[in-house]
PDB file of C-alpha atoms and ligand atoms in Angstrom:
ATOM      1  CA  UNK P   1     -27.843  76.768  43.367  1.00  0.00           C
ATOM      2  CA  UNK P   2     -27.495  73.377  41.682  1.00  0.00           C
ATOM      3  CA  UNK P   3     -25.577  73.568  38.400  1.00  0.00           C
ATOM      4  CA  UNK P   4     -25.347  70.513  36.191  1.00  0.00           C
ATOM      5  CA  UNK P   5     -23.586  69.783  32.899  1.00  0.00           C
ATOM      6  CA  UNK P   6     -25.079  67.159  30.612  1.00  0.00           C
ATOM      7  CA  UNK P   7     -22.194  66.018  28.450  1.00  0.00           C
ATOM      8  CA  UNK P   8     -21.694  63.665  25.522  1.00  0.00           C
ATOM      9  CA  UNK P   9     -21.075  63.467  21.776  1.00  0.00           C
ATOM     10  CA  UNK P  10     -23.584  64.816  19.220  1.00  0.00           C
ATOM     11  CA  UNK P  11     -26.652  62.608  19.247  1.00  0.00           C
ATOM     12  CA  UNK P  12     -25.927  61.098  22.657  1.00  0.00           C
ATOM     13  CA  UNK P  13     -29.275  62.272  24.057  1.00  0.00           C
ATOM     14  CA  UNK P  14     -28.316  65.551  25.743  1.00  0.00           C
ATOM     15  CA  UNK P  15     -31.234  67.531  24.320  1.00  0.00           C
ATOM     16  CA  UNK P  16     -33.661  64.653  24.818  1.00  0.00           C
ATOM     17  CA  UNK P  17     -32.736  64.058  28.464  1.00  0.00           C
ATOM     18  CA  UNK P  18     -32.434  67.787  29.260  1.00  0.00           C
ATOM     19  CA  UNK P  19     -36.137  68.286  28.566  1.00  0.00           C
ATOM     20  CA  UNK P  20     -37.025  65.649  31.159  1.00  0.00           C
ATOM     21  CA  UNK P  21     -34.461  66.744  33.772  1.00  0.00           C
ATOM     22  CA  UNK P  22     -35.431  70.423  33.676  1.00  0.00           C
ATOM     23  CA  UNK P  23     -39.111  69.528  34.077  1.00  0.00           C
ATOM     24  CA  UNK P  24     -38.374  67.281  37.070  1.00  0.00           C
ATOM     25  CA  UNK P  25     -35.852  69.465  38.923  1.00  0.00           C
ATOM     26  CA  UNK P  26     -36.930  72.988  37.891  1.00  0.00           C
ATOM     27  CA  UNK P  27     -33.543  73.910  36.426  1.00  0.00           C
ATOM     28  CA  UNK P  28     -33.060  76.562  33.747  1.00  0.00           C
ATOM     29  CA  UNK P  29     -32.051  74.779  30.526  1.00  0.00           C
ATOM     30  CA  UNK P  30     -29.230  76.475  28.613  1.00  0.00           C
ATOM     31  CA  UNK P  31     -28.467  74.732  25.315  1.00  0.00           C
ATOM     32  CA  UNK P  32     -25.860  76.485  23.189  1.00  0.00           C
ATOM     33  CA  UNK P  33     -27.110  74.533  20.145  1.00  0.00           C
ATOM     34  CA  UNK P  34     -30.656  75.892  20.674  1.00  0.00           C
ATOM     35  CA  UNK P  35     -29.374  79.425  21.345  1.00  0.00           C
ATOM     36  CA  UNK P  36     -27.275  79.342  18.157  1.00  0.00           C
ATOM     37  CA  UNK P  37     -30.157  77.972  16.053  1.00  0.00           C
ATOM     38  CA  UNK P  38     -32.377  80.763  17.374  1.00  0.00           C
ATOM     39  CA  UNK P  39     -29.745  83.367  16.379  1.00  0.00           C
ATOM     40  CA  UNK P  40     -29.650  81.780  12.895  1.00  0.00           C
ATOM     41  CA  UNK P  41     -33.457  81.823  12.601  1.00  0.00           C
ATOM     42  CA  UNK P  42     -33.455  85.528  13.557  1.00  0.00           C
ATOM     43  CA  UNK P  43     -30.657  86.194  11.038  1.00  0.00           C
ATOM     44  CA  UNK P  44     -28.528  88.078  13.566  1.00  0.00           C
ATOM     45  CA  UNK P  45     -24.840  88.834  12.869  1.00  0.00           C
ATOM     46  CA  UNK P  46     -23.902  86.205  15.478  1.00  0.00           C
ATOM     47  CA  UNK P  47     -26.206  83.663  13.805  1.00  0.00           C
ATOM     48  CA  UNK P  48     -24.787  84.319  10.351  1.00  0.00           C
ATOM     49  CA  UNK P  49     -21.262  83.804  11.664  1.00  0.00           C
ATOM     50  CA  UNK P  50     -22.187  80.637  13.594  1.00  0.00           C
ATOM     51  CA  UNK P  51     -23.996  79.072  10.623  1.00  0.00           C
ATOM     52  CA  UNK P  52     -20.795  78.921   8.576  1.00  0.00           C
ATOM     53  CA  UNK P  53     -19.235  76.648  11.211  1.00  0.00           C
ATOM     54  CA  UNK P  54     -22.327  74.596  12.071  1.00  0.00           C
ATOM     55  CA  UNK P  55     -23.048  73.726   8.421  1.00  0.00           C
ATOM     56  CA  UNK P  56     -19.595  72.110   8.216  1.00  0.00           C
ATOM     57  CA  UNK P  57     -19.985  70.266  11.526  1.00  0.00           C
ATOM     58  CA  UNK P  58     -17.328  72.460  13.161  1.00  0.00           C
ATOM     59  CA  UNK P  59     -17.444  74.094  16.572  1.00  0.00           C
ATOM     60  CA  UNK P  60     -18.386  77.774  16.673  1.00  0.00           C
ATOM     61  CA  UNK P  61     -15.463  79.934  18.025  1.00  0.00           C
ATOM     62  CA  UNK P  62     -15.136  79.995  21.823  1.00  0.00           C
ATOM     63  CA  UNK P  63     -15.490  83.786  22.132  1.00  0.00           C
ATOM     64  CA  UNK P  64     -18.886  83.740  20.391  1.00  0.00           C
ATOM     65  CA  UNK P  65     -20.320  80.935  22.519  1.00  0.00           C
ATOM     66  CA  UNK P  66     -18.865  82.179  25.823  1.00  0.00           C
ATOM     67  CA  UNK P  67     -20.329  85.672  25.250  1.00  0.00           C
ATOM     68  CA  UNK P  68     -23.730  84.141  24.522  1.00  0.00           C
ATOM     69  CA  UNK P  69     -23.719  81.957  27.674  1.00  0.00           C
ATOM     70  CA  UNK P  70     -22.471  84.824  29.822  1.00  0.00           C
ATOM     71  CA  UNK P  71     -25.462  86.992  28.897  1.00  0.00           C
ATOM     72  CA  UNK P  72     -27.872  84.075  29.379  1.00  0.00           C
ATOM     73  CA  UNK P  73     -26.527  83.491  32.904  1.00  0.00           C
ATOM     74  CA  UNK P  74     -26.784  87.200  33.711  1.00  0.00           C
ATOM     75  CA  UNK P  75     -30.364  87.439  32.482  1.00  0.00           C
ATOM     76  CA  UNK P  76     -31.500  84.534  34.700  1.00  0.00           C
ATOM     77  CA  UNK P  77     -30.633  85.838  38.175  1.00  0.00           C
ATOM     78  CA  UNK P  78     -33.113  84.030  40.407  1.00  0.00           C
ATOM     79  CA  UNK P  79     -33.148  80.451  39.102  1.00  0.00           C
ATOM     80  CA  UNK P  80     -32.704  77.285  41.221  1.00  0.00           C
ATOM     81  CA  UNK P  81     -29.829  76.254  39.007  1.00  0.00           C
ATOM     82  CA  UNK P  82     -28.685  75.789  35.403  1.00  0.00           C
ATOM     83  CA  UNK P  83     -28.681  72.692  33.243  1.00  0.00           C
ATOM     84  CA  UNK P  84     -25.908  73.236  30.695  1.00  0.00           C
ATOM     85  CA  UNK P  85     -26.516  71.203  27.514  1.00  0.00           C
ATOM     86  CA  UNK P  86     -23.847  71.195  24.801  1.00  0.00           C
ATOM     87  CA  UNK P  87     -21.674  73.624  26.787  1.00  0.00           C
ATOM     88  CA  UNK P  88     -18.775  73.653  27.624  1.00  0.00           C
ATOM     89  CA  UNK P  89     -17.399  72.000  24.490  1.00  0.00           C
ATOM     90  CA  UNK P  90     -13.707  72.979  24.857  1.00  0.00           C
ATOM     91  CA  UNK P  91     -11.422  73.303  27.920  1.00  0.00           C
ATOM     92  CA  UNK P  92     -11.347  77.102  27.293  1.00  0.00           C
ATOM     93  CA  UNK P  93     -15.164  77.176  27.524  1.00  0.00           C
ATOM     94  CA  UNK P  94     -14.984  75.113  30.741  1.00  0.00           C
ATOM     95  CA  UNK P  95     -12.558  77.567  32.349  1.00  0.00           C
ATOM     96  CA  UNK P  96     -14.699  80.518  31.257  1.00  0.00           C
ATOM     97  CA  UNK P  97     -17.802  78.862  32.732  1.00  0.00           C
ATOM     98  CA  UNK P  98     -16.055  78.202  36.040  1.00  0.00           C
ATOM     99  CA  UNK P  99     -15.037  81.872  36.187  1.00  0.00           C
ATOM    100  CA  UNK P 100     -18.592  83.052  35.466  1.00  0.00           C
ATOM    101  CA  UNK P 101     -20.031  80.745  38.138  1.00  0.00           C
ATOM    102  CA  UNK P 102     -17.321  81.697  40.627  1.00  0.00           C
ATOM    103  CA  UNK P 103     -18.714  85.253  40.504  1.00  0.00           C
ATOM    104  CA  UNK P 104     -22.063  83.809  41.614  1.00  0.00           C
ATOM    105  CA  UNK P 105     -20.458  81.509  44.225  1.00  0.00           C
ATOM    106  CA  UNK P 106     -22.305  78.629  42.536  1.00  0.00           C
ATOM    107  CA  UNK P 107     -19.875  76.127  40.997  1.00  0.00           C
ATOM    108  CA  UNK P 108     -20.741  73.131  38.819  1.00  0.00           C
ATOM    109  CA  UNK P 109     -22.037  70.336  41.080  1.00  0.00           C
ATOM    110  CA  UNK P 110     -21.616  67.477  38.627  1.00  0.00           C
ATOM    111  CA  UNK P 111     -21.013  66.561  34.983  1.00  0.00           C
ATOM    112  CA  UNK P 112     -23.166  63.656  33.803  1.00  0.00           C
ATOM    113  CA  UNK P 113     -21.488  62.170  30.702  1.00  0.00           C
ATOM    114  CA  UNK P 114     -23.500  60.021  28.286  1.00  0.00           C
ATOM    115  CA  UNK P 115     -21.553  57.173  26.691  1.00  0.00           C
ATOM    116  CA  UNK P 116     -22.776  56.052  23.217  1.00  0.00           C
ATOM    117  CA  UNK P 117     -20.963  54.218  20.398  1.00  0.00           C
ATOM    118  CA  UNK P 118     -20.138  56.097  17.177  1.00  0.00           C
ATOM    119  CA  UNK P 119     -22.320  53.884  14.965  1.00  0.00           C
ATOM    120  CA  UNK P 120     -25.337  54.451  17.228  1.00  0.00           C
ATOM    121  CA  UNK P 121     -24.709  58.238  17.120  1.00  0.00           C
ATOM    122  CA  UNK P 122     -24.649  58.287  13.313  1.00  0.00           C
ATOM    123  CA  UNK P 123     -27.817  56.171  13.154  1.00  0.00           C
ATOM    124  CA  UNK P 124     -29.711  58.468  15.561  1.00  0.00           C
ATOM    125  CA  UNK P 125     -28.643  61.694  13.843  1.00  0.00           C
ATOM    126  CA  UNK P 126     -29.446  60.417  10.325  1.00  0.00           C
ATOM    127  CA  UNK P 127     -32.881  59.374  11.636  1.00  0.00           C
ATOM    128  CA  UNK P 128     -33.459  62.787  13.238  1.00  0.00           C
ATOM    129  CA  UNK P 129     -32.382  64.379   9.930  1.00  0.00           C
ATOM    130  CA  UNK P 130     -35.437  62.822   8.223  1.00  0.00           C
ATOM    131  CA  UNK P 131     -37.735  65.107  10.233  1.00  0.00           C
ATOM    132  CA  UNK P 132     -35.753  67.813  12.102  1.00  0.00           C
ATOM    133  CA  UNK P 133     -35.101  70.152   9.197  1.00  0.00           C
ATOM    134  CA  UNK P 134     -31.580  70.565  10.638  1.00  0.00           C
ATOM    135  CA  UNK P 135     -29.068  70.813   7.801  1.00  0.00           C
ATOM    136  CA  UNK P 136     -26.289  69.409  10.025  1.00  0.00           C
ATOM    137  CA  UNK P 137     -28.267  66.161  10.543  1.00  0.00           C
ATOM    138  CA  UNK P 138     -28.907  65.180   6.921  1.00  0.00           C
ATOM    139  CA  UNK P 139     -25.369  64.658   5.623  1.00  0.00           C
ATOM    140  CA  UNK P 140     -23.311  61.751   6.961  1.00  0.00           C
ATOM    141  CA  UNK P 141     -20.037  63.568   6.157  1.00  0.00           C
ATOM    142  CA  UNK P 142     -21.113  66.495   8.370  1.00  0.00           C
ATOM    143  CA  UNK P 143     -22.290  64.129  11.118  1.00  0.00           C
ATOM    144  CA  UNK P 144     -18.912  62.356  11.141  1.00  0.00           C
ATOM    145  CA  UNK P 145     -17.159  65.772  11.170  1.00  0.00           C
ATOM    146  CA  UNK P 146     -19.167  66.690  14.304  1.00  0.00           C
ATOM    147  CA  UNK P 147     -18.102  63.448  15.956  1.00  0.00           C
ATOM    148  CA  UNK P 148     -14.446  64.090  15.127  1.00  0.00           C
ATOM    149  CA  UNK P 149     -14.708  67.647  16.494  1.00  0.00           C
ATOM    150  CA  UNK P 150     -16.036  66.024  19.671  1.00  0.00           C
ATOM    151  CA  UNK P 151     -13.131  63.557  19.849  1.00  0.00           C
ATOM    152  CA  UNK P 152     -10.470  66.168  19.002  1.00  0.00           C
ATOM    153  CA  UNK P 153     -11.704  69.164  20.988  1.00  0.00           C
ATOM    154  CA  UNK P 154     -14.573  68.294  23.332  1.00  0.00           C
ATOM    155  CA  UNK P 155     -13.664  64.965  24.962  1.00  0.00           C
ATOM    156  CA  UNK P 156     -10.919  66.794  26.921  1.00  0.00           C
ATOM    157  CA  UNK P 157     -13.605  68.736  28.800  1.00  0.00           C
ATOM    158  CA  UNK P 158     -14.360  65.536  30.754  1.00  0.00           C
ATOM    159  CA  UNK P 159     -10.664  65.394  31.804  1.00  0.00           C
ATOM    160  CA  UNK P 160     -10.935  68.998  32.967  1.00  0.00           C
ATOM    161  CA  UNK P 161     -13.833  68.188  35.353  1.00  0.00           C
ATOM    162  CA  UNK P 162     -12.319  64.805  36.276  1.00  0.00           C
ATOM    163  CA  UNK P 163      -9.468  66.600  38.052  1.00  0.00           C
ATOM    164  CA  UNK P 164     -12.121  67.984  40.449  1.00  0.00           C
ATOM    165  CA  UNK P 165     -13.793  64.546  40.696  1.00  0.00           C
ATOM    166  CA  UNK P 166     -17.036  65.881  39.208  1.00  0.00           C
ATOM    167  CA  UNK P 167     -17.645  63.412  36.343  1.00  0.00           C
ATOM    168  CA  UNK P 168     -20.189  60.560  36.413  1.00  0.00           C
ATOM    169  CA  UNK P 169     -20.334  58.313  33.331  1.00  0.00           C
ATOM    170  CA  UNK P 170     -23.808  57.087  32.355  1.00  0.00           C
ATOM    171  CA  UNK P 171     -24.592  54.424  29.764  1.00  0.00           C
ATOM    172  CA  UNK P 172     -26.358  56.355  26.982  1.00  0.00           C
ATOM    173  CA  UNK P 173     -27.723  53.360  25.070  1.00  0.00           C
ATOM    174  CA  UNK P 174     -31.025  51.720  25.960  1.00  0.00           C
ATOM    175  CA  UNK P 175     -34.498  53.217  26.299  1.00  0.00           C
ATOM    176  CA  UNK P 176     -34.863  56.968  26.902  1.00  0.00           C
ATOM    177  CA  UNK P 177     -36.668  56.268  30.206  1.00  0.00           C
ATOM    178  CA  UNK P 178     -34.041  53.811  31.419  1.00  0.00           C
ATOM    179  CA  UNK P 179     -31.253  56.338  30.766  1.00  0.00           C
ATOM    180  CA  UNK P 180     -33.322  59.068  32.425  1.00  0.00           C
ATOM    181  CA  UNK P 181     -33.747  56.928  35.577  1.00  0.00           C
ATOM    182  CA  UNK P 182     -29.970  56.446  35.791  1.00  0.00           C
ATOM    183  CA  UNK P 183     -29.393  60.198  35.406  1.00  0.00           C
ATOM    184  CA  UNK P 184     -31.955  60.909  38.166  1.00  0.00           C
ATOM    185  CA  UNK P 185     -30.226  58.438  40.507  1.00  0.00           C
ATOM    186  CA  UNK P 186     -26.981  60.422  40.232  1.00  0.00           C
ATOM    187  CA  UNK P 187     -28.719  63.792  40.635  1.00  0.00           C
ATOM    188  CA  UNK P 188     -30.663  62.580  43.692  1.00  0.00           C
ATOM    189  CA  UNK P 189     -27.459  61.292  45.319  1.00  0.00           C
ATOM    190  CA  UNK P 190     -26.076  64.834  45.199  1.00  0.00           C
ATOM    191  CA  UNK P 191     -29.276  66.645  46.155  1.00  0.00           C
ATOM    192  CA  UNK P 192     -29.993  64.378  49.127  1.00  0.00           C
TER     193      UNK P 192
HETATM  194  P1  B4P D   1     -26.205  70.710  19.551  1.00  0.00           P
HETATM  195  O1  B4P D   1     -27.473  71.417  19.362  1.00  0.00           O
HETATM  196  O2  B4P D   1     -25.650  70.681  20.947  1.00  0.00           O
HETATM  197  O3  B4P D   1     -26.534  69.306  18.938  1.00  0.00           O
HETATM  198  P2  B4P D   1     -26.204  67.824  19.168  1.00  0.00           P
HETATM  199  O4  B4P D   1     -24.986  67.638  20.023  1.00  0.00           O
HETATM  200  O5  B4P D   1     -26.202  67.264  17.800  1.00  0.00           O
HETATM  201  O6  B4P D   1     -27.509  67.238  19.833  1.00  0.00           O
HETATM  202  P3  B4P D   1     -27.892  66.402  21.071  1.00  0.00           P
HETATM  203  O7  B4P D   1     -26.756  65.559  21.567  1.00  0.00           O
HETATM  204  O8  B4P D   1     -28.503  67.356  22.062  1.00  0.00           O
HETATM  205  O9  B4P D   1     -29.052  65.532  20.425  1.00  0.00           O
HETATM  206  P4  B4P D   1     -29.870  64.409  21.153  1.00  0.00           P
HETATM  207  O10 B4P D   1     -28.785  63.511  21.590  1.00  0.00           O
HETATM  208  O11 B4P D   1     -30.817  64.874  22.172  1.00  0.00           O
HETATM  209  O12 B4P D   1     -25.030  71.268  18.608  1.00  0.00           O
HETATM  210  C1  B4P D   1     -25.200  71.541  17.224  1.00  0.00           C
HETATM  211  C2  B4P D   1     -24.013  72.336  16.681  1.00  0.00           C
HETATM  212  O13 B4P D   1     -23.964  73.647  17.312  1.00  0.00           O
HETATM  213  C3  B4P D   1     -22.618  71.770  16.940  1.00  0.00           C
HETATM  214  O14 B4P D   1     -22.240  70.810  15.960  1.00  0.00           O
HETATM  215  C4  B4P D   1     -21.726  73.054  16.899  1.00  0.00           C
HETATM  216  O15 B4P D   1     -21.454  73.437  15.572  1.00  0.00           O
HETATM  217  C5  B4P D   1     -22.631  74.109  17.513  1.00  0.00           C
HETATM  218  N1  B4P D   1     -22.403  74.284  18.964  1.00  0.00           N
HETATM  219  C6  B4P D   1     -23.302  74.020  19.960  1.00  0.00           C
HETATM  220  N2  B4P D   1     -22.774  74.297  21.171  1.00  0.00           N
HETATM  221  C7  B4P D   1     -21.490  74.740  20.945  1.00  0.00           C
HETATM  222  C8  B4P D   1     -20.427  75.143  21.803  1.00  0.00           C
HETATM  223  N3  B4P D   1     -20.564  75.152  23.146  1.00  0.00           N
HETATM  224  N4  B4P D   1     -19.245  75.520  21.257  1.00  0.00           N
HETATM  225  C9  B4P D   1     -19.083  75.531  19.918  1.00  0.00           C
HETATM  226  N5  B4P D   1     -20.054  75.135  19.043  1.00  0.00           N
HETATM  227  C10 B4P D   1     -21.262  74.746  19.541  1.00  0.00           C
HETATM  228  O16 B4P D   1     -30.714  63.711  20.053  1.00  0.00           O
HETATM  229  C11 B4P D   1     -30.231  63.011  18.956  1.00  0.00           C
HETATM  230  C12 B4P D   1     -31.306  62.081  18.413  1.00  0.00           C
HETATM  231  O17 B4P D   1     -31.224  60.838  19.115  1.00  0.00           O
HETATM  232  C13 B4P D   1     -32.749  62.556  18.583  1.00  0.00           C
HETATM  233  O18 B4P D   1     -33.459  62.319  17.393  1.00  0.00           O
HETATM  234  C14 B4P D   1     -33.308  61.712  19.713  1.00  0.00           C
HETATM  235  O19 B4P D   1     -34.677  61.431  19.574  1.00  0.00           O
HETATM  236  C15 B4P D   1     -32.511  60.424  19.570  1.00  0.00           C
HETATM  237  N6  B4P D   1     -32.323  59.744  20.850  1.00  0.00           N
HETATM  238  C16 B4P D   1     -32.029  60.335  22.039  1.00  0.00           C
HETATM  239  N7  B4P D   1     -31.921  59.383  23.005  1.00  0.00           N
HETATM  240  C17 B4P D   1     -32.129  58.171  22.380  1.00  0.00           C
HETATM  241  C18 B4P D   1     -32.138  56.799  22.838  1.00  0.00           C
HETATM  242  N8  B4P D   1     -31.910  56.484  24.110  1.00  0.00           N
HETATM  243  N9  B4P D   1     -32.373  55.825  21.919  1.00  0.00           N
HETATM  244  C19 B4P D   1     -32.601  56.124  20.623  1.00  0.00           C
HETATM  245  N10 B4P D   1     -32.614  57.400  20.124  1.00  0.00           N
HETATM  246  C20 B4P D   1     -32.382  58.397  21.012  1.00  0.00           C
END
């Protein structure tokens, strides 16, 4: 199994690049943002709880997200590998993921971390807010709150994987195709 984490702040291109990577390498895409938005759309208890945090730009509690990822992993037994997008977002989530993958004897192969400046992130998310219908993209205060959640709680996840020498930094500014080519170069180095 080949398990990959695509990492970076909100708006860094994780969702955008994940679509291309999963198509190319046949990985199962697990995006906690997408899973949470689907729970909200279906008005489940989990979705109603998550919405309160997401509308403020805050992270959803670890226990909620870890439970959701655990069942997604269990219900996808025979995949070539997972592409984790937007997860893990705290060191506690990273440890929980390692424990879940340990049971499958299929650890994380690499974390590809997209590097984008804060002003570019805000610009991209405000632009997406014009068409996405996502309430967390339309308000600059909420967007900046998401970025500070990233700096305060999520950035440390890169340190967690750095201790196992699994982090590759990728420049996340430039054209979508250019960034994609750089991501593929790193993936191919590991696969070959
Ligand atoms: P996510 O759904 O993960 O949303 P995101 O980080 O905002 O999006 P992403 O980074 O994938 O967007 P992309 O760059 O592709 O999370 C939403 C919320 O859910 C969080 O705030 C949190 O509340 C909650 N949540 C999710 N996971 C959680 C977890 N594990 N724990 C706790 N809470 C969790 O795209 C951004 C825009 O940039 C797009 O419009 C795209 O077209 C554009 N773009 C992409 N690449 C570009 C490029 N190279 N140049 C110009 N524009 C580009």
